[in-house]
Coordinates of C-alpha atoms in Angstrom, one line a residue:
M1 CA -5.6 11.3 30.1
A2 CA -4.8 14.6 28.6
K3 CA -6.0 14.8 25.0
E4 CA -4.1 17.2 22.7
V5 CA -5.0 17.7 19.1
V6 CA -1.9 18.8 17.2
N7 CA -2.4 21.6 14.6
P8 CA -6.2 21.1 14.2
D9 CA -6.2 23.6 11.3
E10 CA -4.2 21.2 9.1
L11 CA -7.0 18.8 8.7
V12 CA -5.8 16.6 5.8
V13 CA -3.9 14.6 8.5
V14 CA -5.0 14.8 12.2
G15 CA -2.4 14.0 14.9
E16 CA -3.6 13.2 18.4
E17 CA -1.6 12.7 21.5
L18 CA -3.2 10.6 24.3
D19 CA -0.7 9.9 27.1
H20 CA 1.6 7.2 25.6
V21 CA -0.5 6.6 22.5
R22 CA -0.3 8.7 19.3
I23 CA -3.0 8.6 16.6
I24 CA -2.8 9.6 13.0
T25 CA -6.0 10.0 11.0
L26 CA -5.8 10.4 7.2
N27 CA -8.6 13.0 6.9
R28 CA -9.6 13.5 3.3
P29 CA -12.6 11.1 3.3
R30 CA -14.3 12.7 0.3
H31 CA -11.1 12.0 -1.7
L32 CA -10.6 8.5 -0.3
N33 CA -7.7 9.9 1.8
V34 CA -5.4 10.2 -1.2
I35 CA -1.8 11.2 -0.5
S36 CA -0.9 14.7 -1.5
S37 CA 2.3 16.6 -0.8
K38 CA 0.7 18.1 2.3
V39 CA -0.2 14.7 3.6
V40 CA 3.3 13.4 3.1
S41 CA 4.9 16.3 5.0
L42 CA 2.5 16.0 7.9
L43 CA 2.9 12.3 8.2
A44 CA 6.7 12.7 8.2
K45 CA 6.5 15.5 10.8
Y46 CA 4.3 13.5 13.2
L47 CA 6.3 10.2 12.8
E48 CA 9.7 11.9 13.2
K49 CA 8.5 13.9 16.2
W50 CA 6.9 10.9 18.0
E51 CA 9.9 8.6 17.3
R52 CA 12.0 11.1 19.3
D53 CA 9.3 11.6 22.0
E54 CA 10.0 9.3 25.0
Q55 CA 6.4 9.6 26.1
A56 CA 5.2 8.1 22.7
Q57 CA 5.1 4.3 22.7
L58 CA 2.3 3.2 20.5
I59 CA 1.3 4.8 17.1
L60 CA -2.1 4.1 15.5
I61 CA -2.9 5.0 12.0
K62 CA -6.3 5.0 10.4
G63 CA -8.4 6.6 7.7
A64 CA -11.5 8.7 8.0
G65 CA -14.6 7.6 6.2
R66 CA -14.8 4.3 4.1
A67 CA -11.3 4.3 2.8
F68 CA -7.9 3.9 4.5
S69 CA -6.1 5.4 1.6
A70 CA -6.5 5.1 -2.2
G71 CA -2.9 6.0 -2.8
G72 CA -1.1 8.9 -4.4
D73 CA -3.0 12.0 -5.6
L74 CA -3.1 11.4 -9.3
K75 CA -4.5 14.9 -9.9
M76 CA -1.3 16.3 -8.4
F77 CA 0.8 14.4 -10.9
Y78 CA -1.4 15.3 -13.8
E79 CA -1.5 19.0 -13.0
G80 CA 2.3 19.1 -12.6
R81 CA 2.9 17.5 -16.0
K82 CA 3.9 20.7 -17.8
S83 CA 6.4 22.1 -15.3
K84 CA 9.6 20.1 -15.1
D85 CA 10.1 18.0 -12.0
S86 CA 7.2 19.7 -10.2
C87 CA 6.7 16.4 -8.2
L88 CA 10.3 15.6 -7.5
E89 CA 10.2 16.8 -3.9
V90 CA 7.0 15.1 -2.9
V91 CA 8.1 11.8 -4.5
Y92 CA 11.5 11.9 -2.7
R93 CA 9.8 12.7 0.6
M94 CA 7.2 9.9 0.1
Y95 CA 9.8 7.3 -0.5
W96 CA 11.9 8.5 2.4
L97 CA 8.7 8.2 4.5
C98 CA 8.2 4.7 3.3
Y99 CA 11.8 3.8 4.4
H100 CA 11.2 5.5 7.8
I101 CA 8.0 3.5 8.4
H102 CA 9.8 0.2 7.6
T103 CA 12.6 1.0 10.1
Y104 CA 10.5 2.8 12.7
K105 CA 11.5 2.3 16.3
K106 CA 8.1 2.4 18.0
T107 CA 5.2 -0.1 17.7
Q108 CA 2.9 0.9 14.9
V109 CA -0.7 -0.4 14.3
A110 CA -2.6 0.3 11.1
L111 CA -6.4 0.0 11.4
V112 CA -7.4 -0.6 7.8
Q113 CA -11.2 -0.5 7.5
G114 CA -11.6 0.0 3.7
I115 CA -9.7 0.7 0.5
S116 CA -5.9 0.5 0.8
M117 CA -4.3 0.9 -2.6
G118 CA -0.9 1.7 -4.1
G119 CA 1.0 4.2 -2.0
G120 CA -1.8 4.1 0.6
A121 CA -1.1 0.5 1.3
S122 CA 2.5 1.4 2.1
L123 CA 1.1 2.9 5.3
M124 CA -0.4 -0.6 6.0
V125 CA 1.9 -3.5 4.9
P126 CA 5.2 -2.6 6.7
M127 CA 3.5 -1.9 10.1
K128 CA 4.4 -4.2 12.9
F129 CA 0.6 -4.8 13.1
S130 CA -1.9 -4.3 10.3
V131 CA -5.5 -5.0 11.1
V132 CA -7.9 -5.5 8.2
T133 CA -11.6 -6.1 7.9
E134 CA -14.2 -7.7 5.6
K135 CA -14.4 -4.3 3.9
T136 CA -10.7 -3.9 3.2
V137 CA -9.6 -3.9 -0.5
F138 CA -6.0 -4.0 -1.5
A139 CA -4.5 -3.5 -4.9
T140 CA -1.4 -2.1 -6.7
P141 CA -2.9 -1.0 -10.0
E142 CA -0.2 1.4 -11.1
A143 CA 1.1 -0.6 -14.1
S144 CA -2.2 -0.4 -16.0
I145 CA -2.0 3.4 -16.3
G146 CA 1.7 3.4 -17.4
F147 CA 3.2 3.8 -14.0
H148 CA 4.9 1.1 -11.9
V149 CA 4.5 -0.4 -8.4
D150 CA 6.3 2.0 -6.1
C151 CA 6.5 3.0 -2.4
G152 CA 8.6 0.0 -1.7
F153 CA 6.2 -2.5 -3.3
S154 CA 8.8 -3.7 -5.9
Y155 CA 10.5 -5.0 -2.8
M156 CA 7.5 -6.1 -0.8
L157 CA 5.6 -7.9 -3.6
S158 CA 8.7 -9.6 -4.9
H159 CA 9.2 -11.3 -1.5
L160 CA 5.7 -12.9 -1.6
P161 CA 5.6 -16.7 -2.2
G162 CA 6.2 -17.9 -5.7
H163 CA 5.2 -15.4 -8.4
L164 CA 2.2 -13.9 -6.7
G165 CA 4.1 -10.6 -6.6
E166 CA 4.3 -10.4 -10.4
Y167 CA 0.6 -11.4 -10.6
L168 CA -0.6 -8.6 -8.3
A169 CA 1.8 -6.0 -9.8
L170 CA 0.9 -6.7 -13.4
T171 CA -2.8 -7.3 -13.1
G172 CA -3.6 -4.9 -10.3
A173 CA -5.8 -7.7 -8.9
R174 CA -7.6 -7.0 -5.7
L175 CA -7.2 -8.9 -2.4
N176 CA -9.7 -8.8 0.4
G177 CA -9.0 -8.7 4.1
K178 CA -8.8 -12.5 4.5
E179 CA -6.5 -12.9 1.5
L180 CA -4.2 -10.1 2.9
V181 CA -3.7 -12.0 6.1
V182 CA -3.1 -15.4 4.3
A183 CA -0.6 -13.7 1.9
G184 CA 1.3 -12.1 4.8
L185 CA 0.4 -8.5 3.7
A186 CA -1.6 -7.9 6.9
T187 CA -1.3 -9.5 10.4
H188 CA -4.8 -9.7 11.7
F189 CA -8.4 -9.9 10.5
V190 CA -11.0 -8.1 12.8
P191 CA -14.7 -7.7 11.9
L192 CA -15.4 -4.0 11.0
E193 CA -18.0 -3.6 13.7
K194 CA -15.3 -4.4 16.3
L195 CA -12.7 -2.0 15.0
P196 CA -13.8 1.0 17.1
E197 CA -13.8 -1.1 20.3
L198 CA -10.3 -2.5 19.4
E199 CA -9.0 1.1 18.9
K200 CA -10.4 2.1 22.4
R201 CA -8.7 -0.9 24.0
L202 CA -5.4 -0.1 22.4
I203 CA -5.7 3.5 23.6
S204 CA -6.5 2.3 27.2
L205 CA -3.7 -0.3 27.0
N206 CA -1.4 2.8 26.8
V207 CA 1.8 0.9 26.1
G208 CA 3.9 0.0 23.1
D209 CA 5.0 -3.4 24.3
E210 CA 4.6 -5.7 21.3
N211 CA 3.4 -8.7 23.1
A212 CA 0.7 -6.7 25.0
V213 CA -0.4 -5.1 21.7
K214 CA -0.5 -8.4 19.9
A215 CA -2.5 -10.1 22.7
T216 CA -5.0 -7.2 22.7
I217 CA -5.5 -7.4 18.9
E218 CA -5.9 -11.2 19.1
E219 CA -8.8 -10.8 21.5
F220 CA -10.7 -9.3 18.6
S221 CA -9.2 -11.1 15.6
L222 CA -10.7 -14.1 13.8
H223 CA -8.9 -17.1 12.2
V224 CA -9.4 -16.6 8.5
Q225 CA -10.3 -19.2 5.9
L226 CA -10.0 -18.4 2.2
D227 CA -13.1 -18.5 0.0
E228 CA -12.9 -21.4 -2.4
D229 CA -12.5 -19.1 -5.5
S230 CA -9.8 -17.0 -4.0
I231 CA -6.9 -16.1 -6.3
L232 CA -4.6 -17.5 -3.6
N233 CA -5.9 -20.9 -4.4
K234 CA -4.7 -20.6 -8.0
K235 CA -1.0 -20.7 -7.1
Q236 CA -0.1 -23.3 -9.6
I237 CA -1.4 -21.4 -12.6
I238 CA 0.0 -18.1 -11.3
D239 CA 3.5 -19.6 -10.8
E240 CA 3.4 -21.3 -14.1
C241 CA 2.4 -18.2 -16.1
F242 CA 4.0 -15.3 -14.2
S243 CA 7.4 -16.9 -13.9
K244 CA 7.9 -16.4 -17.7
D245 CA 10.7 -14.0 -18.8
T246 CA 8.7 -11.4 -20.6
V247 CA 5.2 -9.7 -20.5
A248 CA 4.4 -11.2 -23.9
D249 CA 5.3 -14.7 -22.7
I250 CA 3.3 -14.3 -19.5
I251 CA 0.2 -13.2 -21.6
K252 CA 0.7 -16.1 -24.0
S253 CA 1.0 -18.6 -21.2
F254 CA -2.0 -17.2 -19.5
E255 CA -4.0 -17.5 -22.7
V256 CA -3.2 -21.2 -22.9
E257 CA -4.5 -21.7 -19.3
A258 CA -7.6 -19.6 -20.1
S259 CA -8.7 -22.1 -22.7
K260 CA -8.7 -25.0 -20.1
E261 CA -11.9 -26.0 -18.4
G262 CA -12.5 -24.4 -15.0
N263 CA -10.3 -21.4 -15.7
E264 CA -13.1 -18.9 -16.6
W265 CA -11.7 -16.5 -14.0
I266 CA -8.7 -15.8 -16.3
G267 CA -10.7 -14.1 -19.1
P268 CA -11.4 -10.8 -17.4
V269 CA -7.9 -10.7 -15.9
L270 CA -6.4 -11.2 -19.4
K271 CA -8.6 -8.5 -20.8
G272 CA -7.3 -6.1 -18.2
L273 CA -3.7 -7.0 -18.9
K274 CA -4.2 -6.4 -22.6
R275 CA -5.8 -3.0 -22.0
S276 CA -2.9 -1.9 -19.7
S277 CA 0.0 0.3 -20.8
P278 CA 2.6 -2.1 -22.4
T279 CA 5.3 0.2 -21.1
G280 CA 3.9 0.2 -17.6
L281 CA 3.8 -3.6 -17.6
K282 CA 7.3 -4.1 -18.9
I283 CA 8.8 -1.6 -16.4
T284 CA 6.9 -3.1 -13.5
L285 CA 7.9 -6.7 -14.3
R286 CA 11.5 -5.8 -14.5
S287 CA 11.3 -3.8 -11.3
I288 CA 9.7 -6.7 -9.3
R289 CA 12.3 -9.1 -10.6
E290 CA 15.1 -6.7 -9.5
G291 CA 13.4 -6.2 -6.2
R292 CA 14.0 -9.9 -5.3
K293 CA 17.7 -9.3 -5.3
Q294 CA 17.6 -5.8 -3.8
T295 CA 17.5 -4.4 -0.2
L296 CA 14.5 -2.2 0.6
A297 CA 16.7 0.9 0.3
E298 CA 18.0 -0.2 -3.2
S299 CA 14.4 -0.8 -4.3
L300 CA 13.3 2.6 -3.2
N301 CA 16.2 4.3 -5.0
K302 CA 15.4 2.4 -8.1
E303 CA 11.7 3.3 -7.8
F304 CA 12.6 7.0 -7.4
R305 CA 14.6 7.0 -10.6
L306 CA 11.8 5.1 -12.4
T307 CA 9.1 7.5 -11.2
M308 CA 11.1 10.6 -12.2
N309 CA 11.8 9.2 -15.6
I310 CA 8.2 8.2 -16.1
L311 CA 6.9 11.6 -15.0
R312 CA 9.5 13.3 -17.3
T313 CA 8.0 11.1 -20.1
T314 CA 11.6 10.0 -20.9
I315 CA 10.2 6.6 -21.9
S316 CA 6.6 7.2 -22.9
A317 CA 3.8 9.6 -22.1
D318 CA 1.4 6.7 -21.2
V319 CA 1.2 7.8 -17.6
Y320 CA -0.5 11.1 -18.3
E321 CA -2.9 9.5 -20.8
G322 CA -3.6 6.8 -18.2
I323 CA -4.3 9.3 -15.4
R324 CA -6.5 11.4 -17.8
A325 CA -8.5 8.3 -18.8
L326 CA -9.0 7.4 -15.2
T327 CA -9.9 10.7 -13.7
H328 CA -11.7 12.7 -16.3

């Protein structure tokens, strides 16, 4: 099989072509593969090219190092805060990329070995197949810093069972690999040590036929069982509290539950909620609720407007203070 590395000098994203298989590697391991404008344009370029290429049948995407992707490059947003709409183009292109991934015509497999957060997780969840491991950590923590869940997550989280979407979006709670599969945010759980072998097998499979790809992954995947203390076993409390109309009512209801025996896990979550940007929480709650009634395209349009207005500090400057507190 001829191996061609495309544009090896543009190393933030490496694209490889192996007969009928195409591999994308997010390649900023020291920065947890965060998504910069360069990453967005390269991802878009490869995916558009390969969708048109009749030779390309199967697309694999993975991250170098211990992370899959920790999400958007916060430094890029912070540094652009003083020049008007400096991030407009990258935001627009990222959301367009999100839509493209959801509607992609070739079989895509995400191999998610580690951290997969925020916008980074938008390269995992919509894939036909998303393979996670015992080291995978998922979260959408944007609301806490005065931002909102974006990259299509106001749509994806709002369609989770009950009010789990509100819970994940407002608290930024982390899910592990097993929880992701049970929640329907990933398709298969494979032990980390077997991931390189699975990748080799998919490359040698050399076809994009969904049934063949699925059968190959299932040779490596394990049936998952939730840990007893998993947040997904707290459905009743989550649905009771996070179905309330406002953030204030959600917090009040959560406080009532926290005082009951056996609910010690709520304390730290509540503390995090109260430390979060009130504006970020309100915007996120409304966005998730609207996402339930919207198509993906409508949700992404709404998210684009929200992002630009947040970055323009039309509503509040919380986002820049949130980023500064997190990164400095």
